[in-house]
Short mmCIF file of C-alpha atoms in Angstrom, two decimals:
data_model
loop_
_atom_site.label_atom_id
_atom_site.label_comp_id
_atom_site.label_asym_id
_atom_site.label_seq_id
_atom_site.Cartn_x
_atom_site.Cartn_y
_atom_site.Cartn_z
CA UNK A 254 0.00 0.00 0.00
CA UNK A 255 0.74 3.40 -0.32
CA UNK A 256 0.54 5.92 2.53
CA UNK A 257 -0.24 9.82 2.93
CA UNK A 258 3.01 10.78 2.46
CA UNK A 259 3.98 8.59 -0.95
CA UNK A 260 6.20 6.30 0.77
CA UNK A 261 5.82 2.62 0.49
CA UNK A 262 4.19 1.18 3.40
CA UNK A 263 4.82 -2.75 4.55
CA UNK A 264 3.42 -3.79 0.78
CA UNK A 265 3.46 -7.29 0.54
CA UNK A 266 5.09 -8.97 -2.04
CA UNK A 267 4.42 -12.81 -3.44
CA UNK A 268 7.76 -14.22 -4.41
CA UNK A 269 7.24 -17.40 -6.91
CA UNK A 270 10.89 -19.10 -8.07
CA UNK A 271 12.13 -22.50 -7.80
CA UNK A 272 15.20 -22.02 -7.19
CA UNK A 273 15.91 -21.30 -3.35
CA UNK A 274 19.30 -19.45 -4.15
CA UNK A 275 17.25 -16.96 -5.99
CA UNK A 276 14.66 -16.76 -3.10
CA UNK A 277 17.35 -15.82 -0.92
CA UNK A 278 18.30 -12.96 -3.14
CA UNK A 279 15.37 -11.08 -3.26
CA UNK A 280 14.34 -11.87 -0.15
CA UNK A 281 17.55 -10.28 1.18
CA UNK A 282 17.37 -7.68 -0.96
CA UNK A 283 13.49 -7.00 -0.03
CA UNK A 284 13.39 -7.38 3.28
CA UNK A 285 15.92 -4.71 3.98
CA UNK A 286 13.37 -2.21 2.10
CA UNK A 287 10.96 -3.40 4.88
CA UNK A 288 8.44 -5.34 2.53
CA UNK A 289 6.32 -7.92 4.03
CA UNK A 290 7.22 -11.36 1.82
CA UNK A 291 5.68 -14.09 1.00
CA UNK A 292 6.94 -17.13 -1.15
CA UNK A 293 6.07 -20.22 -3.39
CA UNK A 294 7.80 -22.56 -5.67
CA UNK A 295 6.14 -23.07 -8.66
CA UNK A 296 3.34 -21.48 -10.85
CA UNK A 297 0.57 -23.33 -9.74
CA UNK A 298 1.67 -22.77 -5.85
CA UNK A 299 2.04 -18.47 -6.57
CA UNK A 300 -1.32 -18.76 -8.22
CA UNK A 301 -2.98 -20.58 -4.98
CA UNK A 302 -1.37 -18.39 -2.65
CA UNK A 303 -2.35 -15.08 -4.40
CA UNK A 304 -5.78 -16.28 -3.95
CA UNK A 305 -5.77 -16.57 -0.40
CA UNK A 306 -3.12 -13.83 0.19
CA UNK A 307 -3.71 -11.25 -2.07
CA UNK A 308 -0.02 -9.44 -2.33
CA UNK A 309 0.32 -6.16 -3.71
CA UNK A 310 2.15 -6.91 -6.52
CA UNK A 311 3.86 -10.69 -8.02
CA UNK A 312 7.62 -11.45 -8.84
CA UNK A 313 7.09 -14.30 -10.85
CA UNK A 314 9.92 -16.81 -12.54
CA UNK A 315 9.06 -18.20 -15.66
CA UNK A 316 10.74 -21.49 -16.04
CA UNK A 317 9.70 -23.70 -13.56
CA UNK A 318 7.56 -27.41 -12.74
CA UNK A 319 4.44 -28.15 -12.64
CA UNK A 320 3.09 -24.73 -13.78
CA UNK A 321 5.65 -22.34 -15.38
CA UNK A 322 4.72 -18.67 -15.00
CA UNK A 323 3.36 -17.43 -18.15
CA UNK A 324 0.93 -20.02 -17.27
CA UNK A 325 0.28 -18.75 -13.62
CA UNK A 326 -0.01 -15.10 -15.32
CA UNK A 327 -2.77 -16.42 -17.60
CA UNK A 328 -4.96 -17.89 -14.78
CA UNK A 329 -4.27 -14.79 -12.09
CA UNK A 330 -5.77 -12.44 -15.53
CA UNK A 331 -8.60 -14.91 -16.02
CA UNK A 332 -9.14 -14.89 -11.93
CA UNK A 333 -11.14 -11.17 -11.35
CA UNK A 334 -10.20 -11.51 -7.70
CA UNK A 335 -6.77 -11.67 -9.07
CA UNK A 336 -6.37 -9.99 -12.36
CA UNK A 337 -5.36 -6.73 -11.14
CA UNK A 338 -2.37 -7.56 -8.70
CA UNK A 339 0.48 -6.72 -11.24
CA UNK A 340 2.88 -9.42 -12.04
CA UNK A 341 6.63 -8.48 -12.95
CA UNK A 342 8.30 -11.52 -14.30
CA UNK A 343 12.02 -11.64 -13.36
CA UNK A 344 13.72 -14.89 -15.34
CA UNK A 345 16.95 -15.80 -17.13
CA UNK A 346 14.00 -16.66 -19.81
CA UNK A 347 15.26 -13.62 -22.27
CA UNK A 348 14.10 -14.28 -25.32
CA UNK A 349 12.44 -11.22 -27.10
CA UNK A 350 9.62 -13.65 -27.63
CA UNK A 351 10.01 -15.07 -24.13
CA UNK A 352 9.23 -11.11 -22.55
CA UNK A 353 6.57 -10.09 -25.23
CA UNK A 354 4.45 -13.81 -24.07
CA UNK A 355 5.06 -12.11 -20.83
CA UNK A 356 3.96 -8.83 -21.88
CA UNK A 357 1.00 -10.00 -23.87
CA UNK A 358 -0.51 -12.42 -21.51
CA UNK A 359 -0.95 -9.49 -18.81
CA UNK A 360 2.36 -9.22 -17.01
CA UNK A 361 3.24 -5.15 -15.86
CA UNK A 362 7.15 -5.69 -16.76
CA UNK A 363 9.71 -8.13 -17.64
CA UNK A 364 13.53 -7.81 -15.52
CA UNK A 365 15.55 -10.59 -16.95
CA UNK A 366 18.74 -12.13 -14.98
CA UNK A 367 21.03 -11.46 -13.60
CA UNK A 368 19.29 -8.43 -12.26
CA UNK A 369 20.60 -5.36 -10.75
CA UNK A 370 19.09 -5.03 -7.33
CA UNK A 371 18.48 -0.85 -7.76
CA UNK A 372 16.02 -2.10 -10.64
CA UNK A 373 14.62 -4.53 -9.02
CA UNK A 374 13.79 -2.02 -6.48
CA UNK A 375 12.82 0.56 -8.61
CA UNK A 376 10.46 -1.19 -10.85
CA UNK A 377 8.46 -2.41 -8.00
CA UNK A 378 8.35 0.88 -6.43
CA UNK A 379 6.71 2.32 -9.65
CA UNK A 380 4.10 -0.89 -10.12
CA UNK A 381 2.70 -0.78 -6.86
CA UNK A 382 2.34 3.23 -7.07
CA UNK A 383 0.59 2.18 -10.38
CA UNK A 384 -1.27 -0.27 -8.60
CA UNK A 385 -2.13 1.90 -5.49
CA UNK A 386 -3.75 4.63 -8.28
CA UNK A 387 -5.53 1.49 -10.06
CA UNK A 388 -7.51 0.67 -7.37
CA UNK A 389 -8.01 4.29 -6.25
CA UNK A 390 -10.46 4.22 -8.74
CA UNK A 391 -11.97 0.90 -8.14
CA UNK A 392 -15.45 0.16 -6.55
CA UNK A 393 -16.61 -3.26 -4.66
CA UNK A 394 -15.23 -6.17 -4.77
CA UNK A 395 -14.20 -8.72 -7.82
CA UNK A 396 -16.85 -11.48 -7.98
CA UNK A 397 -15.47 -14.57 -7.34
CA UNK A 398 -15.02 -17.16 -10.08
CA UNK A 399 -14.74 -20.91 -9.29
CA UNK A 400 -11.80 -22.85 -10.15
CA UNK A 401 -13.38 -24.48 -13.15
CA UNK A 402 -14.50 -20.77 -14.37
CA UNK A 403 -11.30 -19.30 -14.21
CA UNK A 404 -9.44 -22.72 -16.29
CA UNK A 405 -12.42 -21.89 -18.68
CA UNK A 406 -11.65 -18.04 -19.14
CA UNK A 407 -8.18 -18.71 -19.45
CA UNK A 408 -8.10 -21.34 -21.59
CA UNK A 409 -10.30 -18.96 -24.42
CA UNK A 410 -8.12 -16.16 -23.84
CA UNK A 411 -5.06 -18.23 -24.50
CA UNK A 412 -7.33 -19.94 -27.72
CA UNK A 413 -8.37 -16.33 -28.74
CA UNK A 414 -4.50 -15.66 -28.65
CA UNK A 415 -3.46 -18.28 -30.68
CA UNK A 416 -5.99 -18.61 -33.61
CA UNK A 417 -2.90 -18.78 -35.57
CA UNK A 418 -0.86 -21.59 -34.43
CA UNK A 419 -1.40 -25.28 -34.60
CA UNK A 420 -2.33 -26.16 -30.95
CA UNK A 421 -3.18 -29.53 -29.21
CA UNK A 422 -5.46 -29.91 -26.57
CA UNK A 423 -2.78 -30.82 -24.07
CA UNK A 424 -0.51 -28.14 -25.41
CA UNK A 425 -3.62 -25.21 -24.38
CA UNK A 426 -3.82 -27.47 -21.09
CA UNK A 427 -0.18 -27.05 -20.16
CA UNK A 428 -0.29 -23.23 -21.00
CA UNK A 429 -3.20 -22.49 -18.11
CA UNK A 430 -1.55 -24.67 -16.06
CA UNK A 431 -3.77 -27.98 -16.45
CA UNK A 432 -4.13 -31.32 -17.96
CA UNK A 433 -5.70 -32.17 -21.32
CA UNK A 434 -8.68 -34.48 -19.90
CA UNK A 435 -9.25 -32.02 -17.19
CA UNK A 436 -9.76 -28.56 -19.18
CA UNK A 437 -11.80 -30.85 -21.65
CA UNK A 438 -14.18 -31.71 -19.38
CA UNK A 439 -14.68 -27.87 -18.49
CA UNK A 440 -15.16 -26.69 -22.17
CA UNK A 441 -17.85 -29.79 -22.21
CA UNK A 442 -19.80 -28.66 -19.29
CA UNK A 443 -19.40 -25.04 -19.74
CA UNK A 444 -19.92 -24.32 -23.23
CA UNK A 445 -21.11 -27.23 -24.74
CA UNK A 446 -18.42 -27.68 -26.89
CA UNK A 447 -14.99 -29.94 -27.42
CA UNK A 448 -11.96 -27.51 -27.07
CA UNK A 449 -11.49 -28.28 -30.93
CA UNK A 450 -14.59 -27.40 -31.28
CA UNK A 451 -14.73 -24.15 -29.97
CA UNK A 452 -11.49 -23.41 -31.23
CA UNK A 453 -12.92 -24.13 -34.29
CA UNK A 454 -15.67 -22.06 -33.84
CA UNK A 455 -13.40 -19.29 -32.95
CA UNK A 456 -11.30 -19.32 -36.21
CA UNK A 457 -14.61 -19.15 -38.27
CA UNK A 458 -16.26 -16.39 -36.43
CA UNK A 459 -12.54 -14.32 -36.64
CA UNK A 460 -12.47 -15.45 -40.63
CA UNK A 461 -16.11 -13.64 -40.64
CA UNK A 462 -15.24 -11.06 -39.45
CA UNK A 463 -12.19 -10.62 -41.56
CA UNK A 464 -13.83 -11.19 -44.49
CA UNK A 465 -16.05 -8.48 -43.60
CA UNK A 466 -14.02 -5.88 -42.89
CA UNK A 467 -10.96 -6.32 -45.02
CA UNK A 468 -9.38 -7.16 -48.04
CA UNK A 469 -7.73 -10.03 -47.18
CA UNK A 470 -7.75 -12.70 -49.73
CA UNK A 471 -9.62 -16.29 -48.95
CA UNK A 472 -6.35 -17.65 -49.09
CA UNK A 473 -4.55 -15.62 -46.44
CA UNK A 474 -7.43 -15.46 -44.03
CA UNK A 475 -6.88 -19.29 -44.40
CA UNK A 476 -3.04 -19.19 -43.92
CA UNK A 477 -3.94 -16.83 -40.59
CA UNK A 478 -6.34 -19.26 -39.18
CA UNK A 479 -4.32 -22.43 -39.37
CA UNK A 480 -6.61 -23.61 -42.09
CA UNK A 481 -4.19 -26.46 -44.51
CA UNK A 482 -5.98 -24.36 -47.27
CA UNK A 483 -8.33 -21.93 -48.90
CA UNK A 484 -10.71 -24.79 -49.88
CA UNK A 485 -10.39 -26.53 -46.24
CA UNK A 486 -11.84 -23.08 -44.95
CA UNK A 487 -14.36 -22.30 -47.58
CA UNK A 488 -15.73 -25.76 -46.97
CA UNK A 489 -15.73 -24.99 -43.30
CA UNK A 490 -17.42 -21.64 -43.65
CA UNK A 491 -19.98 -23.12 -45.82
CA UNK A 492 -20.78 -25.89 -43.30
CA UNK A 493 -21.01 -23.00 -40.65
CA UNK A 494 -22.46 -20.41 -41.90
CA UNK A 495 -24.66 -21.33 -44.78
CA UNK A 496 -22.80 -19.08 -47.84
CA UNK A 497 -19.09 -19.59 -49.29
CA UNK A 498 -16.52 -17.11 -47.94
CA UNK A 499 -16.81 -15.43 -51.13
CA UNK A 500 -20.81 -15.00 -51.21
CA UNK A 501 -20.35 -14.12 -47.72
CA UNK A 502 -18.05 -11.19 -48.78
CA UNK A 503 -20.24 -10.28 -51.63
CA UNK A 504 -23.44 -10.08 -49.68
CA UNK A 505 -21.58 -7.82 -46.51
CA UNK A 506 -20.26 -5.17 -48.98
CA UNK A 507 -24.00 -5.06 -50.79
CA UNK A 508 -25.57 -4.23 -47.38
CA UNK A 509 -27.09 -7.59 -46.74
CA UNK A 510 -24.92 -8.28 -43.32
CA UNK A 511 -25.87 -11.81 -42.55
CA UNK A 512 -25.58 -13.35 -39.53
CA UNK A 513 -25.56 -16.80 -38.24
#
């Protein structure tokens, strides 16, 4: 928290890092700022203590067992008791694509190691100053979601994400911090649907709406979608949506918007 006077007051701070050399680091380095600390060990263990804890602000690892911390990120954003404590991963993961997943999936900032302890420091002192403001403006509290709800949000934000790419049900699983036959049994009892099948549904109801408001060609709104081909989507779209991609396009830019 922040007090009258701008200074950082006893803010707590979740720590989440296998290894316990790094753990002593920060917590070193932390506690002689005066922060109040807690710790866990892996992604799924940060994401069940922020629940019950509810820390000011995250230091999250990326690489580590049984739930990594891109996957930790993705169900603390899906969580709405959760979603707004700000996570700033700090990993050796430093691959530009490594930080923008971090970035993109909801994380505040991305320190990669070694670190330097006045940035460590520093960036944490502007997040939860950020954070402090944030909820400033907030009213009432977050609903809260039950466990299966928040797989379920998190596992269509990461398919929303990933429309693109050629993903396997235990691949999405893994990413939200799951198991294949688990998060399929959500998307059956919550939506009705396989998760092929809604991510299915998802690429056909994006390639809609791209054929509606663009010029992409058939073929590249294809390529985007992970379709094998132009044909393979048209047949799709057909099946879907009653009209070929083409009639579909035809009929938008007369002013006979159909909908299905």
């Amino acid at each position: 928290m922040i007090n009258d006077s701008g200074t950082l007051a006893q803010s707590h701070l979740l720590i989440v890092d296998d290894s316990l050399d790094e753990l002593r680091i920060l917590k070193s380095l932390l506690d002689a700022h005066h922060f109040r600390l807690s710790v866990a060990f892996d992604g799924l263990q940060g994401y069940q203590r922020a629940q019950t804890l509810r820390p000011d602000l995250i230091l999250m690892d990326v690489r580590m067992p049984k739930a990594d911390g891109f996957s930790a990120c993705r169900l603390l954003k899906a969580n709405p008791q959760t979603r707004d404590i700000p996570v700033v991963f700090l990993s050796a993961a430093a691959s530009p694509e490594e930080r923008l997943t971090g970035l993109s999936i909801g994380g505040v900032d991305y320190v990669t190691k070694p670190f330097l302890a006045e940035e460590v420091l520093a960036r944490v002192r502007i997040h939860l100053q950020l954070a402090s403001r944030h909820m400033d403006t907030q009213e009432g509290a977050a609903e809260a979601l039950d466990p299966d709800e928040v797989l379920l949000q998190a596992g269509i934000a990461l398919i929303r994400s990933r429309l693109g790419e050629t993903l396997t049900v235990d691949e999405i699983a893994t990413r939200v911090g799951s198991y294949g036959k688990k998060l399929s049994a959500v998307f059956r009892e919550r939506t009705g649907l396989t998760v092929f099948a809604f991510l299915r549904e998802e690429r056909l109801k994006t390639g809609r709406r791209w054929l509606a408001d663009t010029d992409t060609s058939i073929q590249d709104v294809a390529d985007q979608l992970c379709f094998q081909n132009a044909g393979n989507f048209a047949t799709a779209f057909r099946e879907r949506f009653g009209l070929t991609p083409t009639a579909y396009r035809k009929s938008v830019r007369a002013g006979r918007l159909i909908e299905a």
